mmCIF file of C-alpha atoms in Angstrom:
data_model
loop_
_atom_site.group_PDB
_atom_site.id
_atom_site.type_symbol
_atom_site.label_atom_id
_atom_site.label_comp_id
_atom_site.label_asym_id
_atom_site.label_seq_id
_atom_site.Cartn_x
_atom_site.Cartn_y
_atom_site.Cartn_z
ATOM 1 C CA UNK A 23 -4.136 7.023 -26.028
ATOM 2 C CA UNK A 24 -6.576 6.137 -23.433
ATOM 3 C CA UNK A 25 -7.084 8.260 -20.136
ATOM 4 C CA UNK A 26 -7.705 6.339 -16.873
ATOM 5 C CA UNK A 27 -11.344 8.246 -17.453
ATOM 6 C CA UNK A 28 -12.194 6.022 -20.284
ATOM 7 C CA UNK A 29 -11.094 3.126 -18.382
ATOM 8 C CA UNK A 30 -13.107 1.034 -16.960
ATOM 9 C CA UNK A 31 -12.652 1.861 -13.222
ATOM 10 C CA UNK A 32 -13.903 -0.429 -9.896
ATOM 11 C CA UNK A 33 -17.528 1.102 -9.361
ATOM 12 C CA UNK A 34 -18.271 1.706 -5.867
ATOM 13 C CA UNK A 35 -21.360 0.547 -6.609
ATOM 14 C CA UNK A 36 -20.590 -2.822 -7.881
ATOM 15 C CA UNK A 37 -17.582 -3.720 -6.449
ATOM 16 C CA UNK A 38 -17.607 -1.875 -3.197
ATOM 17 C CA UNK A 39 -21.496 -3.046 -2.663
ATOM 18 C CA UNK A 40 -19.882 -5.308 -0.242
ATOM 19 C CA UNK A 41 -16.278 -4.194 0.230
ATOM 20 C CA UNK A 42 -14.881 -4.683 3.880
ATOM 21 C CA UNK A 43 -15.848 -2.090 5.900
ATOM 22 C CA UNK A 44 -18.122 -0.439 3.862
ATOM 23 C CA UNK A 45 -19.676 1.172 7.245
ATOM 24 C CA UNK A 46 -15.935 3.094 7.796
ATOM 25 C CA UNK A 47 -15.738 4.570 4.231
ATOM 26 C CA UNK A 48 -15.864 7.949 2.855
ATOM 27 C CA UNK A 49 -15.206 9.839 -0.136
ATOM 28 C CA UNK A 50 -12.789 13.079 0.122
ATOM 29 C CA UNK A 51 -11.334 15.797 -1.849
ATOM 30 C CA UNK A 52 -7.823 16.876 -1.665
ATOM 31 C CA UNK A 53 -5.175 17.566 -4.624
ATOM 32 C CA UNK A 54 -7.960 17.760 -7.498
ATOM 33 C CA UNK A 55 -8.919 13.836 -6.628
ATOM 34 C CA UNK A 56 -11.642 12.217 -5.048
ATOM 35 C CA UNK A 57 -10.368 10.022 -2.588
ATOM 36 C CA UNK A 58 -11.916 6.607 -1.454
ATOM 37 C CA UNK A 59 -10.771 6.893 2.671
ATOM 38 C CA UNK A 60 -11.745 4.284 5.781
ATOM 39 C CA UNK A 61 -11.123 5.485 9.441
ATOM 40 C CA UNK A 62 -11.707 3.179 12.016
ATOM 41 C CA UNK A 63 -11.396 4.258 15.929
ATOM 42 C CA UNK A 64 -11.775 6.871 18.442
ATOM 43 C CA UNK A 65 -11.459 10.299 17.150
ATOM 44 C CA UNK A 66 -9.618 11.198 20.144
ATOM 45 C CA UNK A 67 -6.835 8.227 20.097
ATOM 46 C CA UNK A 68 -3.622 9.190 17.866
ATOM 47 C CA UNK A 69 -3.761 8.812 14.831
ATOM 48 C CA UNK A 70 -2.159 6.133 12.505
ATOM 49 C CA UNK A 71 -2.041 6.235 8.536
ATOM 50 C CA UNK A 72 -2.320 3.192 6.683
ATOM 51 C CA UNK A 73 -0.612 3.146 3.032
ATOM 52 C CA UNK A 74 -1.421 0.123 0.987
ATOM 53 C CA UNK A 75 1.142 -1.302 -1.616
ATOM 54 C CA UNK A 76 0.931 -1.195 -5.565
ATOM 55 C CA UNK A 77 -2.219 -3.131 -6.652
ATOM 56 C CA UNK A 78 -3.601 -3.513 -3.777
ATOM 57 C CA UNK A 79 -6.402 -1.291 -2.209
ATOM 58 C CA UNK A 80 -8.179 -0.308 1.229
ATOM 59 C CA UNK A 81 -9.092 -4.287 1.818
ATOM 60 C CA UNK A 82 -5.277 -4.727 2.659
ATOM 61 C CA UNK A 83 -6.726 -3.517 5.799
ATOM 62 C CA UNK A 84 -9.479 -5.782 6.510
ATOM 63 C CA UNK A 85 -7.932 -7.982 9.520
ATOM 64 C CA UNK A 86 -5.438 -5.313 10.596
ATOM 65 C CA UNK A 87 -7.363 -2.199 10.636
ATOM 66 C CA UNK A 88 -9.743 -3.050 13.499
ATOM 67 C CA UNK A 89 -7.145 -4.540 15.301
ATOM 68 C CA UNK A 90 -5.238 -1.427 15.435
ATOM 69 C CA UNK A 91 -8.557 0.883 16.064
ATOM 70 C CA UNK A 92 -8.074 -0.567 19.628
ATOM 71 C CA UNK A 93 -5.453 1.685 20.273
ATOM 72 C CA UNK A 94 -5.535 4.017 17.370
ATOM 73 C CA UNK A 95 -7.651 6.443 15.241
ATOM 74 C CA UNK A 96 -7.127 4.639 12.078
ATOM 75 C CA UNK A 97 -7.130 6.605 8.146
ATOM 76 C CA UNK A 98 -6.759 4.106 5.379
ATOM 77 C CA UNK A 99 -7.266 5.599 1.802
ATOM 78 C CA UNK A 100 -7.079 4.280 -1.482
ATOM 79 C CA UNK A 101 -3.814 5.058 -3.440
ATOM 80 C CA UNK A 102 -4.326 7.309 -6.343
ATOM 81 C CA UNK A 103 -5.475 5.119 -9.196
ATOM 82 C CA UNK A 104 -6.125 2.417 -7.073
ATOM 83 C CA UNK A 105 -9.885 1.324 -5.751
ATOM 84 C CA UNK A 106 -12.166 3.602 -5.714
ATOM 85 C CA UNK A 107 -9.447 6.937 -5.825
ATOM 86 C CA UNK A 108 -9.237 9.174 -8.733
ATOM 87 C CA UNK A 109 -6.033 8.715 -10.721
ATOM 88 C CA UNK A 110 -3.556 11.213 -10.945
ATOM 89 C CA UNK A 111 -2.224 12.788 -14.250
ATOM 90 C CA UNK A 112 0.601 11.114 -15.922
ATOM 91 C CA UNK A 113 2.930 13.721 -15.087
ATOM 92 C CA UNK A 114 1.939 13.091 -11.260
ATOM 93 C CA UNK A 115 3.093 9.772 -10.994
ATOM 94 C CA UNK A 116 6.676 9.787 -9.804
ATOM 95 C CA UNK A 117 7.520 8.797 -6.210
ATOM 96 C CA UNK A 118 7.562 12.768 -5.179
ATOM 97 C CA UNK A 119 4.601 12.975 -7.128
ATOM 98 C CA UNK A 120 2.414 10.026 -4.810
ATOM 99 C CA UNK A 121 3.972 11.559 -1.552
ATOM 100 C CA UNK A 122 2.454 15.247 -2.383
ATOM 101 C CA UNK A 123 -1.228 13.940 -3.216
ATOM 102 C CA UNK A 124 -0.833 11.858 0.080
ATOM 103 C CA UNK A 125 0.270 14.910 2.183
ATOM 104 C CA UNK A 126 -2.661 17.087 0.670
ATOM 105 C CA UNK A 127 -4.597 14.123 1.794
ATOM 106 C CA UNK A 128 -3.689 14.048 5.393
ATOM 107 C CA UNK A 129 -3.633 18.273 4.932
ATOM 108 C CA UNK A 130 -7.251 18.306 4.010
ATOM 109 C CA UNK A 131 -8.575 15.650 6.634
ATOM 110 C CA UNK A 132 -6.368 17.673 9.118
ATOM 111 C CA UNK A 133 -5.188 14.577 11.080
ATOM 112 C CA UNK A 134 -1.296 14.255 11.310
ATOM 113 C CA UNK A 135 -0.113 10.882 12.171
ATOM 114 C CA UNK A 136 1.838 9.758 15.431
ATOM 115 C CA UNK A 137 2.333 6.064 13.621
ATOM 116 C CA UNK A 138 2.523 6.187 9.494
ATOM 117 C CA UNK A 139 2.499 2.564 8.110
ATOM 118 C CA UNK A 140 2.307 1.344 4.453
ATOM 119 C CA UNK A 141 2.922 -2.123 2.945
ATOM 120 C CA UNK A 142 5.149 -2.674 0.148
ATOM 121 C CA UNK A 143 5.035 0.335 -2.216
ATOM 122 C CA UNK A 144 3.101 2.381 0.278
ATOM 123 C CA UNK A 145 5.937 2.032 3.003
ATOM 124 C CA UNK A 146 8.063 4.206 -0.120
ATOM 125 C CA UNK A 147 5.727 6.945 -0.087
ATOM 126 C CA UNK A 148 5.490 6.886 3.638
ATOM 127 C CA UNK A 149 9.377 7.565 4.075
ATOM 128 C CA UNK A 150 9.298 9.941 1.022
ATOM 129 C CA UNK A 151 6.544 12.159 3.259
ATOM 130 C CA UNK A 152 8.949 11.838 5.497
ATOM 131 C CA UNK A 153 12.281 13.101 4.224
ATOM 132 C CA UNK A 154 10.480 16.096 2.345
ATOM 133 C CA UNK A 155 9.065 17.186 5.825
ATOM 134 C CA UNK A 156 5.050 16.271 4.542
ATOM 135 C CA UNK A 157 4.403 13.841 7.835
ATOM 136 C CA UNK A 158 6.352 13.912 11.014
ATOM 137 C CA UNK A 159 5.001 10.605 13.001
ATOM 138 C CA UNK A 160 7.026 8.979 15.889
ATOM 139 C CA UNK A 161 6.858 5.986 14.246
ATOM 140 C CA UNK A 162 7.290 4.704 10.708
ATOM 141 C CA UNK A 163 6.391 0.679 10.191
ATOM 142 C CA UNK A 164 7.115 -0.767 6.624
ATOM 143 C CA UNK A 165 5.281 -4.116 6.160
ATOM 144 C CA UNK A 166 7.916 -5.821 3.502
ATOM 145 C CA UNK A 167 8.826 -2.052 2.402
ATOM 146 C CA UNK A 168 9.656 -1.454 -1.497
ATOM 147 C CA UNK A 169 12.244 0.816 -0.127
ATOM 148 C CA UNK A 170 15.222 -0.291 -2.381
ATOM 149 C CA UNK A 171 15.964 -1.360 -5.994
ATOM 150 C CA UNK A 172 15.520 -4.813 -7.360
ATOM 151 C CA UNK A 173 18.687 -6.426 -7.409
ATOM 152 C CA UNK A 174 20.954 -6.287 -10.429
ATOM 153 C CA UNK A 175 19.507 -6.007 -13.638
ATOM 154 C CA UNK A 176 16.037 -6.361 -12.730
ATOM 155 C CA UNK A 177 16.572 -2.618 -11.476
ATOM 156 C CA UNK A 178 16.830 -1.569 -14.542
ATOM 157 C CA UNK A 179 14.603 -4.122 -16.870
ATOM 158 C CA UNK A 180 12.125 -4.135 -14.110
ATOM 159 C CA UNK A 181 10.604 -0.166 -14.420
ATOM 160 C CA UNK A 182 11.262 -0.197 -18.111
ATOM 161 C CA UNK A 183 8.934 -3.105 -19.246
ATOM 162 C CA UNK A 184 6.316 -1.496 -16.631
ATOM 163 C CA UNK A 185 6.869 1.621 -18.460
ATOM 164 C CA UNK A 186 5.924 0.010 -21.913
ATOM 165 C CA UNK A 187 3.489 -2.226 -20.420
ATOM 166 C CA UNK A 188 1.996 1.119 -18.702
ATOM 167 C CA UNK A 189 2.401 3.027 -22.223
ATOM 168 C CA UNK A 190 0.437 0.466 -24.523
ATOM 169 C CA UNK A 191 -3.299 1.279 -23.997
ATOM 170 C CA UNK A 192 -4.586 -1.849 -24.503
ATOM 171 C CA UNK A 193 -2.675 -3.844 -22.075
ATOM 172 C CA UNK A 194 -4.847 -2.826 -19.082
ATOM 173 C CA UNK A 195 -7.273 -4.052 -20.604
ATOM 174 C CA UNK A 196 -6.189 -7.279 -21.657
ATOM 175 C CA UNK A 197 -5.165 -8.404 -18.405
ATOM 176 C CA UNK A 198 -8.764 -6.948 -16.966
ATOM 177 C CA UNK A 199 -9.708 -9.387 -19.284
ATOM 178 C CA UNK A 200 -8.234 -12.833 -18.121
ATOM 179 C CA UNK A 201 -8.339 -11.770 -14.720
ATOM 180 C CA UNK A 202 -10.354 -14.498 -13.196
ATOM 181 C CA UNK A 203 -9.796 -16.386 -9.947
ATOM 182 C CA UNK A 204 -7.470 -18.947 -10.155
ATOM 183 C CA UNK A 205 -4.994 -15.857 -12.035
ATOM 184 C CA UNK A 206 -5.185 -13.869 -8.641
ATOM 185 C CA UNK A 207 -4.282 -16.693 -7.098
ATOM 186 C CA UNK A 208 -1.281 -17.487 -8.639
ATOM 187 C CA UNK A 209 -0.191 -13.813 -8.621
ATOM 188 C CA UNK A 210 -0.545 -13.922 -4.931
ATOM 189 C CA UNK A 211 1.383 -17.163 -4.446
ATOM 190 C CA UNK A 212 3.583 -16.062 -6.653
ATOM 191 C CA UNK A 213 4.453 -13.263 -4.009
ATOM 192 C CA UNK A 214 5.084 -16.038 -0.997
ATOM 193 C CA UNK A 215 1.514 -15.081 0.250
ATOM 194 C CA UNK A 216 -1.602 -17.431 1.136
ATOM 195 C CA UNK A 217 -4.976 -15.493 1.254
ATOM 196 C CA UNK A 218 -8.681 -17.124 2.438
ATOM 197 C CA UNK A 219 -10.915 -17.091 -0.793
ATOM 198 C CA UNK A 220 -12.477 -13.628 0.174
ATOM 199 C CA UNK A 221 -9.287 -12.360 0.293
ATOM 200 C CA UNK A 222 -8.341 -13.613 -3.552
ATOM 201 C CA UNK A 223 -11.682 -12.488 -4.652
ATOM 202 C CA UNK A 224 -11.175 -9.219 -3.315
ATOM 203 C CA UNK A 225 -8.052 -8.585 -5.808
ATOM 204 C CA UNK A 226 -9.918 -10.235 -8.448
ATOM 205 C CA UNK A 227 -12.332 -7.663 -8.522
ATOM 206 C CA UNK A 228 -9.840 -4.877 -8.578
ATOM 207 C CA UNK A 229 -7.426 -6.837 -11.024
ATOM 208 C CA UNK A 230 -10.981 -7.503 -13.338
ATOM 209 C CA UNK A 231 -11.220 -3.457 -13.936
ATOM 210 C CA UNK A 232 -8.862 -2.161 -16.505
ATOM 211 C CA UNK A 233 -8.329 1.571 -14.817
ATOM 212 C CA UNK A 234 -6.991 -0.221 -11.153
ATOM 213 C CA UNK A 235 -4.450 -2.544 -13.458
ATOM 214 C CA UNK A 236 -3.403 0.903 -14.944
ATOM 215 C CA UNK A 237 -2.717 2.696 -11.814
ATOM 216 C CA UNK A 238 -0.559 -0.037 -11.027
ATOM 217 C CA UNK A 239 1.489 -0.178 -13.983
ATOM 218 C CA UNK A 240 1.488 3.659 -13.541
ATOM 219 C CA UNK A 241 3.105 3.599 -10.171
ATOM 220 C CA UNK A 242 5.486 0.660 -11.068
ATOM 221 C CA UNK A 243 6.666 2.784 -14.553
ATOM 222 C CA UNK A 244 7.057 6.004 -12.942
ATOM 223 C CA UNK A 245 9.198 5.317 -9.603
ATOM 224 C CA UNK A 246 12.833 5.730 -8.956
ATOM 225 C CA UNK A 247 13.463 3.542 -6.224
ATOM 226 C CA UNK A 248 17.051 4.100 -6.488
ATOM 227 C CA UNK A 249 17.094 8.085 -5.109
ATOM 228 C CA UNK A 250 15.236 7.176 -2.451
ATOM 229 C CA UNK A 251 17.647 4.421 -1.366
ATOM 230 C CA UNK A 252 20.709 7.081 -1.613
ATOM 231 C CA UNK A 253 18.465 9.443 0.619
ATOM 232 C CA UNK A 254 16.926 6.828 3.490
ATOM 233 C CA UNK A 255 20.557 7.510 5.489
ATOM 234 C CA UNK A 256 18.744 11.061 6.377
ATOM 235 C CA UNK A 257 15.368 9.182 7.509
ATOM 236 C CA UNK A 258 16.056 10.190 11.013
ATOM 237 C CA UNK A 259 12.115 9.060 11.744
ATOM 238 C CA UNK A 260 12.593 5.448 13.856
ATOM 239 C CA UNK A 261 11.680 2.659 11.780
ATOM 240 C CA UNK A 262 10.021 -0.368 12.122
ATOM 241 C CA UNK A 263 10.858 -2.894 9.304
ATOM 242 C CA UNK A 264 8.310 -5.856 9.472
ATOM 243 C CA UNK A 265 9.353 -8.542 7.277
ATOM 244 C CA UNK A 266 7.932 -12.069 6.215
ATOM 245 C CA UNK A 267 10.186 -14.590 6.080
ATOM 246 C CA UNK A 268 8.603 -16.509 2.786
ATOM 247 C CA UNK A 269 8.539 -13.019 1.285
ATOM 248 C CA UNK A 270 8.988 -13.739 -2.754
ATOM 249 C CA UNK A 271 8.750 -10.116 -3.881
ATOM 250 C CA UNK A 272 10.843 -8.845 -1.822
ATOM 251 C CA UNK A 273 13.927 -10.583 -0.412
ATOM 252 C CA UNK A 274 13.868 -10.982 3.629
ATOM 253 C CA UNK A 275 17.345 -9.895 3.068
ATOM 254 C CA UNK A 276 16.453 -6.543 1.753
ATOM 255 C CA UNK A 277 15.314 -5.003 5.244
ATOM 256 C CA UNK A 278 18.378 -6.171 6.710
ATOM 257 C CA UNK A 279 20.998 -4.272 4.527
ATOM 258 C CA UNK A 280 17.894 -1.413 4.902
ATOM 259 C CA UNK A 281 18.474 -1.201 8.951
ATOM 260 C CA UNK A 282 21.777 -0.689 8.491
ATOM 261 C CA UNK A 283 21.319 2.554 6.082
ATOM 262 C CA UNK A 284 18.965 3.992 8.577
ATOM 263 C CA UNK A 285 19.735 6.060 11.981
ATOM 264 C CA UNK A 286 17.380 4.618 14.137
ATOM 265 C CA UNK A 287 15.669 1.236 12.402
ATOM 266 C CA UNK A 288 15.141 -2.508 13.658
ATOM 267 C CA UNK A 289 13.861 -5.695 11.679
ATOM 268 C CA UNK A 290 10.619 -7.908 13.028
ATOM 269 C CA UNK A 291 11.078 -11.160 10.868
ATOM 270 C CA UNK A 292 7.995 -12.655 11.316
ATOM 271 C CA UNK A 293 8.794 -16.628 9.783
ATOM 272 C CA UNK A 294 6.451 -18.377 7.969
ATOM 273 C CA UNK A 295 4.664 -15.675 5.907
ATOM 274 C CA UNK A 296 5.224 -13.799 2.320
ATOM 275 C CA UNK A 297 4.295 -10.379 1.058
ATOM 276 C CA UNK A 298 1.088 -10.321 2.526
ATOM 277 C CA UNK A 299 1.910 -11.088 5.863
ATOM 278 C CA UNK A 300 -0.237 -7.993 7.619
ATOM 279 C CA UNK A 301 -3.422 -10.260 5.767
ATOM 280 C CA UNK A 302 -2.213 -13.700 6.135
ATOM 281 C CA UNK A 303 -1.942 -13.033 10.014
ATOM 282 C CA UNK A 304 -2.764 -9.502 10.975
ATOM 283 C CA UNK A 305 -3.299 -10.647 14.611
ATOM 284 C CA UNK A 306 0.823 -11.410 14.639
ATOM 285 C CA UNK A 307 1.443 -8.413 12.594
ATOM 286 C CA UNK A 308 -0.430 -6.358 14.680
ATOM 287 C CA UNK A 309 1.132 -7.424 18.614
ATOM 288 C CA UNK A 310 4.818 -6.250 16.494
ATOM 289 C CA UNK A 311 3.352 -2.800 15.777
ATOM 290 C CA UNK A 312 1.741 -2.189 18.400
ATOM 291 C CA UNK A 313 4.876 -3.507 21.182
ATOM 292 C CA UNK A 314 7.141 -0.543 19.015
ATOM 293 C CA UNK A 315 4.361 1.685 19.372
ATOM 294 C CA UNK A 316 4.255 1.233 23.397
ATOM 295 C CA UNK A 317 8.185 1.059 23.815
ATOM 296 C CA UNK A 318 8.307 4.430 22.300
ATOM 297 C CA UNK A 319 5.828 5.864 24.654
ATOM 298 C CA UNK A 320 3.127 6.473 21.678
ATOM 299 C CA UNK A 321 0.550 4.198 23.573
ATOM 300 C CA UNK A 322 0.021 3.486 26.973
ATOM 301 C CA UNK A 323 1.854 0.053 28.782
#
């Protein structure tokens, strides 16, 4: 079978010649990988981690990031397997797995968060940091959060055809190869979501390099969504739930029956956007964050 080092992985010197930001990134070692990291800010302000979801990679960020570096010192890194990150082993891939490489992460850049937010799959290994003690931030804000199973029998069907998707070698590469334009943009519609043509050609990239499809598969094969629903009721961290209302990935509905498992959560339905509301309108996205973040006395009035 393949390894993700045969794969054909996103080359920062290809497809991060011009990746957003460029100026903000940096390349890190923690947990045995070499980690693809952006910080944006004043070293002094507190400190907010960034998670992106499954698929995705450090241009999740590229409206939101600088918008938050107003206030905070901003660290968004590349998921393992995603980008420009090394991938982890196989046997690293679980939930518990993701959460450990990310707290050896933050260990190694030695910046705890006050504010820990992560979009879709990220916002998962956020609250798993959480629970296991890894990250103790004020704040936790889950952009359209993958924190619960799909419904019904997608729970189950779901993982398992990711896991045989994940465990045929070729299929990375097949869809690396009719990854073109017009499929990212269906994908993304597909999730309720509207990007500008930068942002589209931004996944196509990733989506064209066989290694990034396989981290994704990875994560989505490997996950058990359903023990960390039965454990959020001891999240005691407050919680932020921003939702889109056109959200196709993830029912709107979801975050509501979430708030109601947690100790100290609230919804933000923000109508009008899908699963990639914090880039269809991270100026909207932003003024929710950053309101919670001054309520709770993490920022200034």
């Amino acid at each position: 079978m393949l390894s993700f080092k045969e794969l054909d992985r996103p080359d920062w010197a290809v497809e991060g010649r011009d990746w957003p930001h460029r100026a903000a990134s940096r390349f890190v070692e923690a947990a045995g990988l070499r980690w693809h990291v952006q910080e944006f800010g004043r070293a002094e302000a507190p400190v907010l981690l960034l998670l992106h979801g499954t698929g995705a990679a450090t241009h999740s960020w590229r409206g939101l990031a600088p918008l938050l570096a107003q206030s905070f010192f901003v660290i968004a890194p590349d998921l393992p397997g995603h980008g420009f990150t090394d991938p982890l082993p196989d046997s690293g891939l679980s939930l518990p797995g993701m959460a450990r490489a990310v707290a050896d992460l933050v260990a190694a850049l030695g910046r705890p968060p006050v504010v820990a937010a992560g979009h879709s799959a990220g916002a998962a290994v956020l609250a798993r940091m959480c629970l296991d003690g890894a990250i103790a931030p004020r704040l936790l804000v889950a952009f359209n959060g993958a924190l619960a199973p799909l419904p019904g029998a997608a729970s189950l069907l779901f993982p398992g055809m990711a896991r045989l998707l994940f465990l045929n070698p070729f299929t990375p590469k097949i869809f690396a190869w009719t990854a073109d334009r017009s499929a990212a943009k269906r994908l993304i519609e597909g999730t309720g979501s509207r990007l500008d043509p930068q942002g589209v050609d931004l996944y196509r990239r990733l989506f064209a390099r066989a290694g990034h499809v396989r981290g994704a598969l990875g994560m989505m094969a490997n996950w058990d969504l359903a023990g960390l629903h039965r454990a959020l009721p001891g999240l005691t961290t407050r919680t932020l739930l921003i939702v889109g209302g056109d959200d196709r990935a993830i029912l709107p509905d979801t975050a509501f029956t979430l708030r109601d498992r947690l100790p100290d959560a609230r919804v933000a339905l923000i109508r009008g956007l899908g699963h990639l509301a914090h880039e269809e309108a991270p100026e909207r996205v932003a003024e929710v964050l950053l309101e919670e973040a001054r309520s709770l006395g993490v920022l200034g009035p």
